[in-house]
């Protein structure tokens, strides 16, 4: 069996552009390329793409994914490791569902909440290793200290503002606005302000803000997990393009 690039893009929830990018990086070489230039993929390609998408879900960058794929590890062993991670995620999400269900029941019935149950499965430290690898241990300590210092009300307001920013980007993408438009640039300004509000990141520390923002924009497009915050690939592309224009101005 083999599939065209359009078929694989649709089945995997990504884009032809992303698949070509993976190919250009040597992560996903098509089984063959037709005389018309179209790329075709076989079973082995499907397994490789599944691994790439799983590693992206785990927060790895494309350079890191290339290193993982290049290791002399059997396919079965690699898939077993992915499966174990997925099961851990399944358990974490199940605990979150149970916690929210318990909270909803308690609020409806007017009974006291149990703090330990309320936050079961909600562990913001789960990304500790990824943050430390990308930006250093000090970056994690500072952002963790910032988050813990917030009151519950402050955390809720911050989360709501984050959610609203994503919703505004999604709505703008649905209307097909130009990344260079005043509306898109206003959203880009809000986005950069949001990034600079988080201690420990290059945007907050006055580092290479433009490079950092451009890199995040590319990640939003390449990683479906992040793109979902902006309504999918189209929204993520709008965010990326608008941010690139904003930091270049």
XYZ file of C-alpha atoms in Angstrom:
249
model
C 0.000 0.000 0.000
C 1.071 3.580 -0.602
C -0.570 6.925 -0.024
C -0.183 10.352 -1.609
C 1.036 13.311 0.400
C -2.475 14.779 0.371
C -3.937 11.558 1.767
C -1.339 11.324 4.532
C -1.810 14.986 5.448
C -5.561 14.474 5.809
C -5.249 11.211 7.747
C -2.628 12.554 10.154
C -4.249 15.934 10.724
C -1.223 17.818 9.459
C -0.466 19.606 6.177
C 1.344 18.785 2.946
C 3.659 21.683 3.689
C 4.607 20.188 7.055
C 5.221 16.762 5.506
C 7.479 18.306 2.874
C 9.315 20.159 5.640
C 9.870 16.896 7.485
C 11.197 15.427 4.245
C 13.562 18.355 3.654
C 14.961 17.829 7.162
C 15.527 14.136 6.476
C 12.972 13.045 9.071
C 10.434 11.574 6.645
C 11.769 10.496 3.252
C 8.937 9.428 0.904
C 8.946 5.872 -0.393
C 9.041 7.334 -3.879
C 8.494 10.520 -5.834
C 6.398 10.311 -9.000
C 7.359 11.787 -12.352
C 4.905 14.579 -11.569
C 6.882 15.439 -8.440
C 4.219 14.109 -6.062
C 5.433 12.283 -2.974
C 4.113 8.855 -1.999
C 4.399 7.112 1.355
C 4.388 3.445 2.408
C 3.811 1.528 5.653
C 7.293 2.315 6.998
C 6.701 6.014 6.365
C 3.437 5.861 8.297
C 5.194 4.383 11.331
C 7.911 7.037 11.124
C 5.347 9.836 10.894
C 3.437 8.397 13.835
C 6.665 8.484 15.861
C 7.411 12.060 14.770
C 3.950 13.245 15.824
C 4.187 11.413 19.157
C 7.595 12.942 19.853
C 6.174 16.377 19.006
C 3.383 15.701 21.508
C 6.097 15.004 24.077
C 7.499 18.478 23.394
C 10.638 17.584 21.442
C 11.937 19.942 18.781
C 12.638 18.747 15.267
C 16.405 18.613 15.832
C 15.875 16.419 18.886
C 13.436 14.218 16.973
C 16.048 13.712 14.277
C 18.466 12.509 16.934
C 15.906 10.110 18.396
C 15.043 8.641 14.994
C 18.724 8.187 14.184
C 19.423 6.105 17.282
C 20.027 2.403 16.835
C 16.855 1.349 18.622
C 14.477 -1.267 17.312
C 11.155 -0.057 16.000
C 9.286 -2.297 18.452
C 11.206 -0.924 21.442
C 10.624 2.660 20.340
C 6.896 2.065 19.911
C 6.712 0.382 23.311
C 8.242 3.516 24.869
C 5.707 5.694 23.060
C 2.900 3.441 24.254
C 4.043 3.722 27.858
C 4.045 7.521 27.618
C 0.569 7.502 26.089
C -0.712 5.311 28.909
C 0.722 7.746 31.444
C -1.018 10.592 29.650
C -4.243 8.576 29.572
C -4.000 8.101 33.334
C -3.289 11.800 33.921
C -6.252 12.910 31.783
C -8.527 10.349 33.465
C -7.520 11.792 36.841
C -8.262 15.312 35.617
C -11.684 14.240 34.359
C -12.444 12.628 37.705
C -11.242 15.745 39.575
C -13.407 18.110 37.512
C -16.414 15.769 37.802
C -15.991 15.710 41.575
C -15.692 19.492 41.708
C -18.821 19.952 39.584
C -20.780 17.581 41.806
C -19.573 19.353 44.960
C -20.556 22.796 43.633
C -23.975 21.607 42.541
C -24.662 19.874 45.850
C -23.137 22.628 47.985
C -20.681 20.340 49.752
C -17.080 21.261 50.697
C -14.260 20.607 48.261
C -11.335 18.332 49.047
C -8.191 20.126 47.899
C -6.234 16.936 47.252
C -8.987 15.697 44.917
C -9.543 19.046 43.254
C -6.030 19.226 41.829
C -5.380 15.545 41.175
C -3.790 15.242 37.741
C -3.023 18.965 37.451
C 0.766 19.078 37.716
C 2.387 22.056 36.032
C 5.827 20.594 36.845
C 5.364 17.864 34.227
C 7.256 20.051 31.706
C 10.159 20.679 34.076
C 12.724 18.659 32.116
C 11.707 20.179 28.768
C 11.928 23.749 30.078
C 15.284 23.106 31.730
C 16.648 21.529 28.551
C 15.570 24.429 26.347
C 16.167 27.428 28.610
C 18.054 26.170 31.664
C 17.265 25.215 35.249
C 17.133 28.849 36.356
C 14.400 29.569 33.803
C 12.273 26.784 35.249
C 12.868 27.887 38.847
C 11.867 31.451 38.055
C 8.712 30.537 36.159
C 7.775 27.969 38.816
C 8.281 30.528 41.587
C 6.182 33.049 39.652
C 3.341 30.569 39.184
C 3.320 29.379 42.794
C 3.318 32.964 44.065
C 0.009 33.657 42.328
C -3.258 33.433 44.201
C -5.935 31.107 42.846
C -7.802 34.136 41.482
C -4.664 35.435 39.734
C -4.008 32.035 38.182
C -7.576 31.882 36.953
C -7.366 35.369 35.426
C -4.094 34.501 33.685
C -5.543 31.278 32.288
C -8.676 33.093 31.113
C -6.630 35.782 29.351
C -4.569 33.065 27.666
C -7.707 31.280 26.529
C -9.194 34.555 25.253
C -6.056 35.317 23.242
C -6.327 31.922 21.560
C -10.024 32.452 20.857
C -9.345 35.868 19.313
C -6.661 34.416 17.053
C -9.037 31.618 16.028
C -11.832 34.050 15.205
C -9.464 36.234 13.188
C -8.248 33.228 11.203
C -11.799 32.140 10.480
C -12.438 35.565 8.957
C -9.274 35.268 6.871
C -7.660 38.523 8.007
C -4.316 39.615 6.595
C -1.339 38.982 8.956
C -0.158 42.523 8.227
C -3.526 44.099 9.056
C -3.979 46.366 12.057
C -6.138 43.754 13.773
C -3.572 40.996 13.334
C -0.753 43.248 14.512
C -2.747 44.223 17.600
C -3.158 40.532 18.381
C 0.566 40.025 17.785
C 1.335 42.812 20.255
C -0.911 41.139 22.840
C 0.782 37.814 22.147
C 4.283 39.196 22.665
C 3.119 40.981 25.832
C 1.749 37.658 27.059
C 5.071 35.923 26.351
C 7.073 38.626 28.118
C 4.882 38.240 31.212
C 6.286 34.762 31.905
C 9.587 34.936 33.849
C 12.412 32.705 32.697
C 11.685 32.830 28.960
C 13.933 34.670 26.471
C 11.049 37.056 25.800
C 10.897 38.059 29.457
C 14.644 38.300 29.956
C 15.364 40.720 27.110
C 17.218 38.158 25.049
C 16.706 37.465 21.350
C 12.996 38.210 21.535
C 12.535 38.308 17.768
C 14.243 34.951 17.276
C 12.334 33.425 20.164
C 8.979 34.666 18.877
C 9.687 33.514 15.314
C 10.713 30.095 16.625
C 7.514 29.755 18.603
C 5.498 30.755 15.557
C 7.089 27.962 13.541
C 6.431 25.526 16.369
C 2.741 26.490 16.479
C 2.449 25.464 12.820
C 4.588 22.334 12.997
C 3.033 20.906 16.172
C -0.723 20.144 16.040
C -0.836 20.270 19.848
C -0.011 23.984 19.810
C -1.881 24.724 16.595
C -5.080 23.507 18.269
C -4.914 26.548 20.566
C -5.450 28.761 17.519
C -8.090 26.760 15.692
C -5.741 24.449 13.788
C -3.180 24.900 11.051
C -4.781 27.949 9.426
C -4.905 29.795 12.730
C -1.371 28.774 13.636
C -0.107 30.044 10.290
C -1.816 33.385 10.892
C -0.168 33.654 14.327
C 3.228 32.737 12.903
C 3.040 35.188 10.016
C 1.624 38.053 12.099
C 4.267 37.574 14.811
C 7.057 37.510 12.214
C 5.832 40.816 10.792
C 5.426 42.334 14.257
C 8.959 41.533 15.479
C 10.454 42.661 12.158
C 8.843 46.099 12.322
